[in-house]
Every structure is written in structure tokens, then in C-alpha cells.
Amino acid sequence: MSSEPAIVVSDLSVEYPARGPSASCVALRGIDFRLEHGQVLGVLGETGSGKSTLAQVLAGRVLPARASEPGPRITGGEASVLGHPLRKARKRDLAEVTFHVGYLPQEAAATLEPTLSVQDNVTLPIFERDEHYSRRLAGERAATMLDTVHLPLSVLNKYPYQLSSGQRQRVALARALVLGPSILIADEPTAGIDATVRDAVIDLLAQLREHPEFSAVIVSHDLAVLRRATDTSLVLHAGRPVGFGPIEDVLADPTHPFVAGLARALKPPQQRTERRPQRAQPKSTKEI
């Protein structure tokens, strides 16, 4: 395993450039953290807090330097993924990052190709990299990935519309993992999933976390995901960090009104008037 951290983010600021009559928009400002190999970071925040933008950036879905198309652009600080700085990255540098980073976007189940079988959906990233890759080996890889996400091999030849929402989400996760990424970036992996299969997806993320080399950034509003599948959490509010640390510690001693309100909302009714013991303030340089 490399001694280089999986991710290092230093005073990161991200903007969406002006487009037509729309002014530029600052999505993130002053983000700092360090993610070591084998660790999982949770990202929590309300809608519009910048958490999905952070996921896109860390997955290498960021505008390269001097690009003119719409999308997130690093305008301050730096984010390095697997030793690759992203702020002035060129397209080929970003391609290297996306090869080693699995990305499960928001509403990932809806991104499956409806005209392709489950096997072809899962192996799509392989053939995007090498169109001459052996179909037999790709099929074996797809079967291995379905086993990893606890789906029966009988779904290999089915189509997305024939699957439940939970099964489609697990197929999307298998696709994100098919290239054997060093890091997984998952944006709201339990959103839109029926409550009956939500726990199965959380269990799967928790099991992946048990692998010593599994590193991930998991964006989620689901406290069960943060408790069971992450080591520490970053709380965002209006694009700024307002909490950092193990999720229970962050909620026990909130340092920002948004986190305090979140903690009150998440407490059982009988505990909302109880006081928690005082904890030390988190350090400004965050490291996990």
C-alpha cells in the first residue's frame, strides 16, 4: 500500500463558472481534511451545502485547467487524490484519477443503461477503457462483482427494468467497483431505496469497510450509514465545514448552530433536554 494518503484536501474552494446571464457560484470554501488508505469519510449536509460537488471533485469529475464547459472548477486551495493534484490537472491527469476512483453518483440506479443487460451494465467501464478486452474475462468479472454486492448470478442476463430499486442500486455499485478502484466515492447510496432493502445496502457498505485497504467518501443524510460505514464525518453548511470527527462526537458537542439543530432533531424525544459532557474542540487541521 502506498504511503501517500488516499486524499488530501487543503483550504479547498470550488466554483461553478458564470454561464450566460448566470453569475458564478461558490459551492465550497475552506475545506480541509486528510483521508488515509483504509479509512472511510462520511459527508453530511443539507441540500445545497456542496456535498455532491465535493463528491464530484474527489471523483475526478472537475473541470481541467482552462476548460470552458460548465461544471465545478477548483478556484482556491488544492485537492489531491492518490497523489494527483486536481487544481491544475489536465484531461489525461483526470483520466488517471477516474481510473482509480469508483464513483457512485446520486440516483445511481437511474444511470444504468436500460437497453443493456446487467452484465453489460456492470462491465461497461471495462470496455470504455479497452474495447478489445476479453468478453469472457469481463463476464467473469461481472459475476464476481455481483457476488460482492450480494446479488444472485441469475440477474446477469436481466435488464434494469426487471429489477427492484435496491437491486438496481447494487448493480450500480458493482459497476462502480468493477475496475477495482483504490477509492470509492458514493453520493447518497441509500437515497430512493425502499426501506426493506435499505438496511441491506448499509450492511454491504459496512462489510466493504472491513476490508483493510478499502477507502471511501460516502455522502449521506442517513445517520445509519454514517454510524455503521464511516470512521469520521465532515458536516457542511452553505459550502463551509461546520463539524468534523466521529459522527457521535460531532453531534454530542456541536460547534455550529446547524450541527446543534441537527443533533436535537436526531435525539430521541426524551433525550432532547439532557446535557452532554463537554468535549475538546476539534483541531483546525483535520486528519483521519
XYZ file of C-alpha atoms in Angstrom:
288
model
C 0.000 0.000 0.000
C 1.279 3.476 -0.852
C 2.459 5.694 1.977
C 0.783 8.598 0.145
C -2.598 9.462 1.715
C -5.647 8.473 -0.307
C -6.962 12.068 -0.332
C -5.572 15.371 0.929
C -7.803 18.458 0.791
C -6.290 21.812 1.791
C -8.332 25.035 2.057
C -10.332 23.901 -0.959
C -12.650 26.316 -2.758
C -14.804 25.264 -5.713
C -16.939 27.408 -8.005
C -19.285 26.864 -10.912
C -18.244 29.378 -13.612
C -20.631 32.031 -14.894
C -22.803 30.801 -17.725
C -24.782 33.236 -19.847
C -26.719 35.590 -17.564
C -25.990 33.392 -14.524
C -23.184 34.602 -12.264
C -20.501 32.264 -10.964
C -21.482 30.288 -7.868
C -19.199 29.411 -4.957
C -20.072 25.833 -3.968
C -17.305 25.068 -1.445
C -14.924 27.190 0.604
C -12.223 26.386 3.173
C -12.481 22.576 3.145
C -9.643 20.723 4.916
C -9.199 17.026 5.626
C -6.875 14.091 5.075
C -8.047 10.558 4.315
C -5.625 7.686 4.814
C -5.847 4.381 2.969
C -8.247 2.023 4.681
C -10.430 4.795 6.127
C -13.938 5.988 5.274
C -15.156 9.577 5.481
C -18.838 10.463 5.696
C -20.089 13.824 4.371
C -23.290 15.253 5.794
C -25.186 18.439 4.961
C -28.500 19.856 3.849
C -29.477 20.282 0.206
C -27.245 22.913 -1.409
C -24.450 22.516 1.157
C -21.931 21.471 -1.503
C -21.601 17.819 -0.531
C -22.396 16.457 -4.004
C -19.977 18.965 -5.527
C -17.260 17.688 -3.178
C -18.042 14.128 -4.290
C -17.736 15.112 -7.965
C -14.420 16.850 -7.389
C -12.886 13.937 -5.470
C -14.091 11.513 -8.145
C -12.150 13.495 -10.759
C -15.319 14.992 -12.269
C -13.884 18.501 -12.096
C -13.111 20.942 -14.900
C -9.491 20.753 -16.050
C -7.472 23.949 -16.071
C -8.544 26.451 -18.746
C -11.691 24.483 -19.585
C -14.669 26.488 -20.832
C -17.529 23.994 -20.384
C -19.895 24.141 -17.385
C -19.034 22.195 -14.260
C -17.175 22.522 -10.943
C -13.773 24.224 -11.002
C -11.216 24.429 -8.200
C -10.519 28.131 -7.593
C -8.619 28.009 -4.315
C -6.555 25.618 -2.266
C -5.983 22.083 -3.523
C -7.382 18.566 -3.555
C -5.011 15.675 -4.225
C -6.356 12.188 -4.898
C -3.881 9.289 -4.821
C -1.074 11.823 -5.166
C -2.619 13.607 -8.167
C -3.263 17.347 -7.593
C -6.559 18.310 -9.209
C -6.497 22.110 -9.326
C -4.314 22.373 -12.441
C -4.891 18.850 -13.697
C -5.078 18.192 -17.430
C -7.583 15.825 -19.018
C -5.123 12.927 -19.018
C -4.368 13.540 -15.317
C -8.089 13.431 -14.537
C -8.436 10.243 -16.602
C -5.812 8.639 -14.371
C -7.787 9.645 -11.279
C -11.102 8.375 -12.648
C -9.470 5.022 -13.446
C -8.544 4.501 -9.790
C -11.647 6.053 -8.215
C -15.028 4.364 -8.335
C -17.909 6.845 -8.467
C -21.476 6.089 -7.426
C -23.385 9.266 -8.361
C -26.601 10.456 -6.806
C -29.573 8.399 -8.034
C -27.059 5.917 -9.448
C -29.701 3.284 -10.173
C -31.260 5.636 -12.740
C -27.924 5.900 -14.603
C -27.970 2.240 -15.670
C -28.371 1.789 -19.430
C -31.938 0.446 -19.895
C -31.119 -1.360 -23.164
C -28.143 -3.244 -21.703
C -28.232 -6.375 -19.569
C -26.963 -6.307 -16.010
C -23.727 -7.956 -17.164
C -23.183 -5.336 -19.867
C -24.003 -2.500 -17.453
C -21.505 -3.767 -14.880
C -18.726 -4.301 -17.455
C -19.326 -1.026 -19.306
C -16.347 0.758 -17.620
C -14.060 -2.087 -18.730
C -14.942 -1.713 -22.401
C -14.834 2.092 -22.185
C -11.167 1.624 -21.270
C -10.401 -1.245 -23.662
C -12.931 -2.143 -26.354
C -10.922 -5.280 -27.218
C -10.992 -6.706 -23.699
C -11.964 -10.386 -23.488
C -15.741 -10.735 -23.106
C -15.216 -13.991 -21.238
C -12.962 -12.345 -18.655
C -15.334 -9.386 -18.417
C -18.228 -11.760 -17.779
C -16.254 -13.461 -15.017
C -15.519 -10.061 -13.501
C -19.211 -9.147 -13.616
C -20.100 -12.380 -11.818
C -17.513 -11.635 -9.136
C -18.906 -8.133 -8.672
C -22.478 -9.403 -8.324
C -21.290 -11.767 -5.622
C -19.562 -8.833 -3.899
C -22.810 -6.844 -3.775
C -24.858 -9.920 -2.780
C -26.856 -10.387 -5.963
C -27.532 -13.827 -7.490
C -25.887 -14.726 -10.795
C -29.375 -15.212 -12.219
C -29.684 -11.433 -12.692
C -26.697 -11.232 -15.079
C -28.890 -11.534 -18.164
C -31.765 -9.452 -16.852
C -32.399 -5.785 -17.672
C -32.640 -2.909 -15.170
C -36.441 -2.644 -15.515
C -36.735 -6.249 -14.314
C -35.013 -5.462 -11.004
C -36.162 -3.809 -7.792
C -34.817 -0.377 -6.838
C -32.476 -1.958 -4.296
C -31.154 -4.448 -6.839
C -30.560 -1.677 -9.374
C -28.635 0.312 -6.770
C -26.444 -2.708 -6.053
C -25.831 -3.212 -9.779
C -24.716 0.434 -9.980
C -22.397 -0.179 -7.023
C -20.988 -3.274 -8.754
C -20.290 -1.116 -11.821
C -18.516 1.483 -9.657
C -16.312 -1.270 -8.198
C -15.662 -3.301 -11.350
C -12.246 -1.780 -12.128
C -11.035 -2.489 -8.597
C -10.741 1.175 -7.568
C -8.467 2.343 -4.771
C -11.195 4.713 -3.529
C -14.985 4.659 -3.727
C -16.903 7.945 -3.849
C -20.589 7.255 -3.131
C -23.178 10.051 -3.251
C -26.339 9.217 -1.267
C -26.088 5.422 -1.774
C -29.323 4.726 0.133
C -31.470 7.520 -1.335
C -34.571 6.386 -3.189
C -34.271 2.803 -1.993
C -37.230 1.012 -0.472
C -36.934 0.789 3.308
C -37.000 -3.001 3.133
C -33.675 -3.130 1.243
C -32.047 -0.001 2.667
C -30.511 -1.972 5.532
C -29.049 -4.478 3.072
C -27.210 -1.685 1.244
C -25.954 -0.265 4.566
C -24.773 -3.735 5.573
C -22.916 -4.022 2.270
C -21.136 -0.679 2.790
C -20.243 -1.723 6.343
C -18.823 -5.019 5.054
C -16.735 -3.235 2.406
C -15.354 -1.050 5.184
C -13.993 -4.157 6.924
C -11.501 -4.700 4.098
C -8.188 -3.195 5.313
C -7.473 -1.361 2.034
C -10.999 -0.055 1.412
C -11.073 3.750 1.307
C -14.198 5.741 0.608
C -16.005 9.053 0.836
C -19.714 8.464 1.443
C -22.118 11.391 1.108
C -25.276 10.649 3.056
C -28.073 12.240 5.066
C -28.726 8.786 6.551
C -27.362 8.634 10.093
C -27.334 4.820 10.000
C -24.881 4.938 7.072
C -22.599 7.364 8.909
C -22.692 5.321 12.116
C -22.086 1.924 10.551
C -19.999 2.580 7.456
C -17.683 5.537 8.248
C -14.791 6.334 10.555
C -15.362 10.055 10.757
C -17.659 12.657 9.244
C -17.426 16.115 7.698
C -20.507 18.317 8.134
C -21.057 21.024 5.510
C -23.323 24.066 5.721
C -23.572 26.610 2.893
C -20.375 25.219 1.387
C -18.291 25.543 4.561
C -17.142 22.931 7.095
C -19.016 23.213 10.411
C -18.159 19.894 12.036
C -15.549 17.165 11.766
C -14.925 13.925 13.635
C -16.695 10.672 14.507
C -20.362 11.394 13.938
C -21.402 10.740 17.547
C -18.729 13.149 18.844
C -19.756 15.838 16.365
C -23.400 15.579 17.421
C -22.548 15.369 21.133
C -20.636 18.672 21.150
C -21.801 20.815 18.200
C -19.761 23.920 17.459
C -22.193 25.448 14.926
C -25.939 26.205 15.131
C -26.684 23.950 12.142
C -24.999 20.976 13.817
C -26.745 21.787 17.118
C -30.110 21.750 15.356
C -29.215 18.506 13.632
C -28.230 16.939 16.951
C -31.529 17.994 18.544
C -33.525 16.622 15.640
C -31.763 13.268 15.782
C -32.101 12.737 19.536
C -34.986 10.659 20.853
C -37.643 13.000 22.351
C -36.862 12.016 25.951
C -33.176 12.901 25.493
C -33.529 16.307 23.848
C -33.364 18.175 27.134
C -30.403 16.231 28.521
C -26.971 17.823 28.593
C -23.955 16.094 27.150
C -20.481 16.160 28.768
C -18.112 18.813 27.426
C -15.624 17.638 24.795
C -12.436 19.176 23.470
C -12.731 21.441 20.432
C -11.665 19.806 17.125
C -8.324 20.858 15.692
C -8.291 23.181 12.720
C -6.065 20.801 10.782
C -8.221 17.730 10.310
C -6.676 14.327 9.867
C -8.115 10.855 9.806
